[in-house]
Coordinates of C-alpha atoms and ligand atoms in Angstrom, one line a residue:
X1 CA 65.8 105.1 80.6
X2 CA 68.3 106.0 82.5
X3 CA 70.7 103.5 83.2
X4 CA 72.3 103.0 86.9
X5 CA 75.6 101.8 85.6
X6 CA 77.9 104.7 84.8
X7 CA 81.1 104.4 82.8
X8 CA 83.9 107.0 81.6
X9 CA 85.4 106.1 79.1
X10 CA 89.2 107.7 78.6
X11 CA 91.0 106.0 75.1
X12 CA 93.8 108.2 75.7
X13 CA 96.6 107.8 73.0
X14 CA 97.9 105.9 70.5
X15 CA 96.1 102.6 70.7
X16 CA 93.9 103.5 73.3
X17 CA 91.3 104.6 71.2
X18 CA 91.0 101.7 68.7
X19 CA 91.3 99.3 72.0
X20 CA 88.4 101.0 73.8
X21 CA 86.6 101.0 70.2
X22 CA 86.0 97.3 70.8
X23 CA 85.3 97.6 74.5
X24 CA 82.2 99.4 73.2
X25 CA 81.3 96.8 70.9
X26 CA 81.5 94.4 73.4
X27 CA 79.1 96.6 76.1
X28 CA 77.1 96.9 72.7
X29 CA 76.5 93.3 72.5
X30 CA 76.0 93.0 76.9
X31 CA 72.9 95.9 75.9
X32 CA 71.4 93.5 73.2
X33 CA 71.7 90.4 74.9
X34 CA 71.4 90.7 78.2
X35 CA 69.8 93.5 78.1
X36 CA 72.1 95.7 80.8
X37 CA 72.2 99.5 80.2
X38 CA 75.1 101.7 80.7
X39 CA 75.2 105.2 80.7
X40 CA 78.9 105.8 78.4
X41 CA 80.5 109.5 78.8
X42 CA 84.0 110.2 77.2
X43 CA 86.5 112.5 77.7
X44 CA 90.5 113.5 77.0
X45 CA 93.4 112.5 79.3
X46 CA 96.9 112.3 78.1
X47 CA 98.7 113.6 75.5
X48 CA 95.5 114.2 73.7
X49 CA 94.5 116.3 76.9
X50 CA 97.4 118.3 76.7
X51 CA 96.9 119.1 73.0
X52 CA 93.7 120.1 73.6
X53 CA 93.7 121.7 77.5
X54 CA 97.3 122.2 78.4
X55 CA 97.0 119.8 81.0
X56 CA 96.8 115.9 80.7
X57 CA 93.7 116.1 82.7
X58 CA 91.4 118.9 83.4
X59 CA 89.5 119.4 86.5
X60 CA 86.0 118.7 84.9
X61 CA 87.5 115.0 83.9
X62 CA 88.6 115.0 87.4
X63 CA 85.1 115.6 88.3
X64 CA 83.8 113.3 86.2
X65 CA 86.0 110.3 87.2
X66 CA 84.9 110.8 91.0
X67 CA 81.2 110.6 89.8
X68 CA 81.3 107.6 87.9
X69 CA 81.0 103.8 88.9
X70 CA 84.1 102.7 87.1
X71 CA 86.5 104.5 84.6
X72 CA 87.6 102.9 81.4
X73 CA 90.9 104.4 80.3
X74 CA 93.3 103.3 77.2
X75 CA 96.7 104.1 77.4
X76 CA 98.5 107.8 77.7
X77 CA 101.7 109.0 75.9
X78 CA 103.6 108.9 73.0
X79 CA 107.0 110.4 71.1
X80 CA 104.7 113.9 70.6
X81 CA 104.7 114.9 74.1
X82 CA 108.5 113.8 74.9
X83 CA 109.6 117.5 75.2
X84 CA 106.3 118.8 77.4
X85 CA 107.8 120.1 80.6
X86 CA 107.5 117.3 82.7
X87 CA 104.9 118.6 85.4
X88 CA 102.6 118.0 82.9
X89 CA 103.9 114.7 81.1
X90 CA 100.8 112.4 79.7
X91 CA 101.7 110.2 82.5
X92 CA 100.9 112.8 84.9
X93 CA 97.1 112.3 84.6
X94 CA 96.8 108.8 84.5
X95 CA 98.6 109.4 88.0
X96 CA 96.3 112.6 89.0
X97 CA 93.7 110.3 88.4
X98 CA 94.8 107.2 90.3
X99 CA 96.0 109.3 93.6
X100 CA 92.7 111.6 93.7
X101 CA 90.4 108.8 93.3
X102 CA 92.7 107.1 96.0
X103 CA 93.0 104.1 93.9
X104 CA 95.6 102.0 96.1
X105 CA 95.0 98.9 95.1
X106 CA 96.3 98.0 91.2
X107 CA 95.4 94.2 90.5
X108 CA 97.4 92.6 87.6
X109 CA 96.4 89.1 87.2
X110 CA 98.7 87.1 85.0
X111 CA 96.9 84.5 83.3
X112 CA 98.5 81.9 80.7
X113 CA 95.5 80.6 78.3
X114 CA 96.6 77.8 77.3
X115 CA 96.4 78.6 73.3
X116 CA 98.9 81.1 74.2
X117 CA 101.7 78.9 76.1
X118 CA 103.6 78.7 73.6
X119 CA 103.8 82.5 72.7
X120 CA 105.8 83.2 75.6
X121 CA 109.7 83.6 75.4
X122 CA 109.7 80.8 78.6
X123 CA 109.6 77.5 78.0
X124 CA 105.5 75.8 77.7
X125 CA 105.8 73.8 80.8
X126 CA 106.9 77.0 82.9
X127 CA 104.0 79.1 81.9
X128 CA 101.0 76.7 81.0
X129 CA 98.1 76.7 83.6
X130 CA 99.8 79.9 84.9
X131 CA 97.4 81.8 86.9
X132 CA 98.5 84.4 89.2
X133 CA 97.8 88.0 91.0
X134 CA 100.1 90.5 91.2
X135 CA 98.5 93.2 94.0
X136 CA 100.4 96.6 93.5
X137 CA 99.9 99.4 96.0
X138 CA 99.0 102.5 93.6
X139 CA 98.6 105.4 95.6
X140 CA 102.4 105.7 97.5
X141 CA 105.9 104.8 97.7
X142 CA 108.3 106.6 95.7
X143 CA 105.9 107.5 92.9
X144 CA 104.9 110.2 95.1
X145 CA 107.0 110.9 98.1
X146 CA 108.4 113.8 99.2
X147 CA 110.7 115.5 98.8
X148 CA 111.2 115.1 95.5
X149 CA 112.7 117.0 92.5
X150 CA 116.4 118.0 90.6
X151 CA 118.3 120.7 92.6
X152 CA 121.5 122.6 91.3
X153 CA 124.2 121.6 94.3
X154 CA 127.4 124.1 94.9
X155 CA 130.0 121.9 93.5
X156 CA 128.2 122.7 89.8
X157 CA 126.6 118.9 90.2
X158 CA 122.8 118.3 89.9
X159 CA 121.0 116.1 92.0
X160 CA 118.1 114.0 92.1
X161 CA 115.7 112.8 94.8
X162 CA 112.6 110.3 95.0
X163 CA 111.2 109.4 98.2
X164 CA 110.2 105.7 99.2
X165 CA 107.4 106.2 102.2
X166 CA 105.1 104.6 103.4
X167 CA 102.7 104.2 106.5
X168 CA 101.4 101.7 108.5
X169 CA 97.9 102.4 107.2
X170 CA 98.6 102.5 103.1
X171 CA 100.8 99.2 103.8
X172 CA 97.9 97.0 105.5
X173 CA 95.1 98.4 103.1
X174 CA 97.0 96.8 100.3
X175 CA 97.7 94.3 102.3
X176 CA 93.5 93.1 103.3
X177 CA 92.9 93.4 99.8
X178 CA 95.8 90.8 98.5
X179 CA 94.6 88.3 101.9
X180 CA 90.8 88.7 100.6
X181 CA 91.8 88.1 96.9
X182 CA 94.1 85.2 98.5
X183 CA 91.1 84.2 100.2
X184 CA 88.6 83.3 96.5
X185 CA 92.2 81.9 95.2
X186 CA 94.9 79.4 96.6
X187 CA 94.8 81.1 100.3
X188 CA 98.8 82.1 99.8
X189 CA 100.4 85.7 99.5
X190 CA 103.6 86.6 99.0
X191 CA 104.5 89.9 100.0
X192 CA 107.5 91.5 98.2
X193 CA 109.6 94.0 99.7
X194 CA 114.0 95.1 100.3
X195 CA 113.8 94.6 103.7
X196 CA 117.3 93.5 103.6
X197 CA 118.1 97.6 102.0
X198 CA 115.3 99.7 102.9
X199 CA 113.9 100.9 106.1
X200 CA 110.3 101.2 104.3
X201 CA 110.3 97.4 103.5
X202 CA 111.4 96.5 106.9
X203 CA 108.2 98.3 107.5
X204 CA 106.4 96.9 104.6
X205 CA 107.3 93.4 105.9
X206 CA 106.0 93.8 109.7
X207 CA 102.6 95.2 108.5
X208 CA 102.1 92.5 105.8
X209 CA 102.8 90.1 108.9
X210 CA 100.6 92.0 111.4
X211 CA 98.0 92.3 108.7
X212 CA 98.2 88.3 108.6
X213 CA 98.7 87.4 112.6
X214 CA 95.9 89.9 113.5
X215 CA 93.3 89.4 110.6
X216 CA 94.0 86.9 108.4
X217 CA 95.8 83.8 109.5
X218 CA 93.8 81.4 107.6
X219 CA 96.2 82.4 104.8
X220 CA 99.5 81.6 104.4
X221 CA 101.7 84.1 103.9
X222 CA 105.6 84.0 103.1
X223 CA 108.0 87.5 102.2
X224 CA 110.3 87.7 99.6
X225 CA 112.7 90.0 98.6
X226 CA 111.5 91.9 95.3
X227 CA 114.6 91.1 93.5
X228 CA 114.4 87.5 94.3
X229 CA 110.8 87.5 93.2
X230 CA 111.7 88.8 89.7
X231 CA 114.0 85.7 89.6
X232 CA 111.5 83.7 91.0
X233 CA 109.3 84.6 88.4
X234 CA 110.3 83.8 85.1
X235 CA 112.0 80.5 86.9
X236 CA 109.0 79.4 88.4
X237 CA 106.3 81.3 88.0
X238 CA 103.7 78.7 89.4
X239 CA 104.9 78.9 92.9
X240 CA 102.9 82.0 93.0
X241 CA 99.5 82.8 94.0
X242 CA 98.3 86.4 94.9
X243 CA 101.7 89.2 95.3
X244 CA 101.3 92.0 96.8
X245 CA 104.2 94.8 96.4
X246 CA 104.8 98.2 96.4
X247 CA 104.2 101.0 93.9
X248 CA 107.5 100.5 91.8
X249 CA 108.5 96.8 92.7
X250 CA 104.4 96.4 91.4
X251 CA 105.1 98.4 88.2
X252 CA 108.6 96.1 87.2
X253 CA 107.2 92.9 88.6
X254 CA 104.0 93.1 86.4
X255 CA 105.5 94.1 83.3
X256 CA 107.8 90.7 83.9
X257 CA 104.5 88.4 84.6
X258 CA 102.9 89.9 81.1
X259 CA 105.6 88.4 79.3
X260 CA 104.6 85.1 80.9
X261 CA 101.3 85.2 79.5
X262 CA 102.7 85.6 76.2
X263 CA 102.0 89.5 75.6
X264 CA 102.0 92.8 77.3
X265 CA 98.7 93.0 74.9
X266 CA 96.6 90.3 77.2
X267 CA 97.3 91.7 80.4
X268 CA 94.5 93.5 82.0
X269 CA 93.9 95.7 85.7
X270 CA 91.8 97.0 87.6
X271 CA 92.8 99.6 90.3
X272 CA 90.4 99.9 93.2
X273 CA 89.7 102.2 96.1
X274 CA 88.6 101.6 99.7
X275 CA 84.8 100.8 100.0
X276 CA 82.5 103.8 101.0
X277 CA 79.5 103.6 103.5
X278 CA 77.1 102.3 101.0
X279 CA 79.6 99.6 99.9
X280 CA 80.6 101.5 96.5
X281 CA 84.4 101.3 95.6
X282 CA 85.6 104.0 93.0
X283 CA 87.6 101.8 90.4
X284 CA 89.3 102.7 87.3
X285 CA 90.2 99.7 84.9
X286 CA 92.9 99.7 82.0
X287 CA 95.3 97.6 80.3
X288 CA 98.7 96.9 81.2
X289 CA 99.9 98.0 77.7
X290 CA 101.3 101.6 77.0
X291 CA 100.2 103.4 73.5
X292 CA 102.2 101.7 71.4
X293 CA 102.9 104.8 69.2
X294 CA 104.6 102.8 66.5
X295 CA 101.7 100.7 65.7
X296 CA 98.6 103.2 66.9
X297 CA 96.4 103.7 64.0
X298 CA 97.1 101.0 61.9
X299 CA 94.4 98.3 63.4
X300 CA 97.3 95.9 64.7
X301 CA 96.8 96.8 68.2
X302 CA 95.8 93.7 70.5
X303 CA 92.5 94.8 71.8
X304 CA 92.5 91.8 74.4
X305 CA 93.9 93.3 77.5
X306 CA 91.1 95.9 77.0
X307 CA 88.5 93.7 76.6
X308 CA 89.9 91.6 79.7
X309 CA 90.2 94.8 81.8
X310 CA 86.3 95.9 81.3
X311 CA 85.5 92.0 82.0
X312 CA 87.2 93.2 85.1
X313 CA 84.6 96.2 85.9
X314 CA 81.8 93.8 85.1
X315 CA 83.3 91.7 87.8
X316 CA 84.2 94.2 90.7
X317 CA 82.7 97.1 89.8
X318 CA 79.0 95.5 88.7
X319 CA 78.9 92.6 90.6
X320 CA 77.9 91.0 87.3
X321 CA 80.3 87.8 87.7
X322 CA 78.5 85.9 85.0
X323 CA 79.2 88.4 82.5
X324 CA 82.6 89.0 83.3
X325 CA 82.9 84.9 83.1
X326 CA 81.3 85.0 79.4
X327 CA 83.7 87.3 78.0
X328 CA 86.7 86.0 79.7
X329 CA 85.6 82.7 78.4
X330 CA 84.8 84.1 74.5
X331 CA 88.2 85.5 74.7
X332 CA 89.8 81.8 75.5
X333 CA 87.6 80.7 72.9
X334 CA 88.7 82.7 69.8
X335 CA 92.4 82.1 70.9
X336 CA 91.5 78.0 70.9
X337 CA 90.2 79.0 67.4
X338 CA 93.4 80.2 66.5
X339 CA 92.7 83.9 66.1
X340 CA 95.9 86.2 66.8
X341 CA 97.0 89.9 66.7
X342 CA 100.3 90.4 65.4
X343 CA 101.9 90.7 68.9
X344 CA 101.1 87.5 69.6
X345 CA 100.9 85.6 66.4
X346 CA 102.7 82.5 65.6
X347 CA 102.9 79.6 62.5
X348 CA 100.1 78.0 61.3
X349 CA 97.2 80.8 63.2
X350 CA 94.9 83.3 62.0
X351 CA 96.7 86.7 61.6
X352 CA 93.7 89.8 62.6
X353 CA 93.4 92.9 63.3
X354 CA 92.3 95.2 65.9
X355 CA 88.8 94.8 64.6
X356 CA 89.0 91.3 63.4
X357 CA 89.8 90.2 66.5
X358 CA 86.5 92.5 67.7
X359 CA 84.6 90.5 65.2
X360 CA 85.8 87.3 67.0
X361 CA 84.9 88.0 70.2
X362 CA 81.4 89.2 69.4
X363 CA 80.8 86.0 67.2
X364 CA 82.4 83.9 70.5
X365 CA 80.1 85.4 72.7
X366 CA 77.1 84.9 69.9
X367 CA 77.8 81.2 70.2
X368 CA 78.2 80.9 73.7
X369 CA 75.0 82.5 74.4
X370 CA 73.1 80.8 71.9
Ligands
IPM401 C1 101.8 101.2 84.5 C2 102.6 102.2 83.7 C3 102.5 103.5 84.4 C4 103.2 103.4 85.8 C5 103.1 104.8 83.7 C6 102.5 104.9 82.3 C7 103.0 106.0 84.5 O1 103.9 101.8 83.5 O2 100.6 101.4 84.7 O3 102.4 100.2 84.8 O4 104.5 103.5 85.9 O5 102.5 103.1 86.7
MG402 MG1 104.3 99.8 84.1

């Protein structure tokens, strides 16, 4: 029977295909025991892609990602494709991807289990109980303006040139989505910009307010500059309840709050698009993580932020909030247990694998349901 529930799955490289190994296993265990149906395809993007097509993603993938309900992808790159010109760099479909399924809203959350507090480089009391959202517009900003490029000047120099813009309209879509998150959390966003440098975070500043005075002023909202918030961040990360920043400030400012959860290997997101008429939102949902090329094949890879990020599509793609709450909560369980990957392993725990820490997660969810 066909299922109404469609998935693409994308492993990518490096350990992108052993992480979305045990994403299956747990949709596997979802079909068994609580009896769901999803209809799986999988296809290349990344380096793989390029081996393969010439292109880190081919139109018919393309195609296939605006069909689906949610997409499922691993992680792209690695040392191989270093020297591919760089039009068609790995990276390059993850961001063909995000752009034409207009996917401007990247949520990070950063969430400290407390079996992990002590895995983090900051100090227990700093990072225990942490629970925060990092919002990150994906679709703009200097990841894609214009002009853009490496041009030979007169003098003999080169030169390079990215382009920061943004518009009224890409800033307060962001914007609603971090308020309505805000809204199911703590009510408070802080919105990140260089207002105090940049004409396009003056902007970004005056939107996030209007966005707030016009729509949303049940929430508290307070503006920080990005380079403050970094600070902020590893001093007191608690202060923090839902952050909403731009493309790049997003990408730097998350990688930071990963280490504050103890790995970049728990972190997952989930990158959403506006909501069609029939209420449908495209979504694609990966982990934080890159491919970790020097430990890709070896079953050491930390399969958690995976497994967290498809607890995500349960949540906002499926509207199946009591599943997504099972696995989260499996996952806290085999950590309590003492179960750890290598990345986040410490005295006195159980050292596991890729798979082993599969195997954990399907037993955790066996006992919870039983
Ligand atoms: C991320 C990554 C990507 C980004 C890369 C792989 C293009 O760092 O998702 O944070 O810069 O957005
Ligand atoms: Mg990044």
């Amino acid at each position: 029977m066909a299922s109404n529930r469609s998935l693409l799955v994308l492993p990518g490289d490096g350990i992108g295909a052993e992480a979305m190994a045990e994403i299956r296993r747990v949709i596997g265990w979802l079909e068994t025991n609580r009896s769901l149906s999803f209809d799986l395809d999988e296809d290349l993007v990344g380096g793989c892609s390029i081996d393969a097509h010439g292109v880190p993603v081919t139109d018919a993938v393309m195609d296939k990602a605006m069909a689906v309900d949610a997409v499922l992808l691993g992680a792209v790159g690695g040392p191989k494709w270093d020297d591919v010109d760089f039009s068609i760099r790995p990276e390059q479909g993850l961001l063909r991807l995000r752009k034409e399924m207009e996917l401007f809203a990247n949520l990070r959350p950063a969430v400290c289990f407390e079996a992990l507090a002590d895995a983090s480089s900051l100090k227990r009391d700093v990072v225990a109980g942490l629970d925060i959202m990092i919002v990150r517009e994906l679709t703009g900003g200097v990841y894609f303006g214009e002009p853009r490029g490496i041009t030979d000047l007169p003098d003999g120099q080169r030169q390079g040139v990215n382009t920061q813009v943004y518009t009224t309209e890409e800033i307060r879509r962001v914007c609603r989505v971090a308020f309505d998150i805000a809204k199911a959390r703590d009510s408070r966003v802080t919105s990140a910009e260089k207002a105090n440098v940049m004409e396009s975070g003056i902007l970004w500043r005056e939107e996030a307010q209007w966005v707030h005075d016009n729509e949303y002023q049940d929430v508290e909202l307070s503006h920080m500059y990005a380079d403050n918030c970094a600070m902020q961040l590893v001093r007191w990360p608690k202060q923090f309840d839902v952050i909403v920043t731009d493309n790049l400030f997003g990408d730097i400012l998350s990688d930071a709050a990963a280490m504050l959860t103890g790995s970049l290997g728990m972190l997952p997101s989930a990158s959403l698009g506006g909501t069609d008429e029939n209420g449908k939102r495209k979504a694609m949902y990966e982990p934080v993580h890159g491919s970790a090329p020097d430990i890709a094949g070896q079953n050491k890879a930390n399969p958690i932020a995976s497994i967290m990020s498809f607890a995500m599509a349960l949540r906002y793609s499926f509207d199946l909030g009591d599943e997504a709450d099972l696995v989260e909560k499996a996952v806290e369980n085999v950590l309590a247990s003492g179960y750890r990957t290598g990345d986040i392993m410490q005295p006195g725990m159980t050292d596991v694998s890729t798979t082993g820490m599969g195997d954990a997660i399907l037993a955790a969810l066996d006992n919870l349901a039983a």
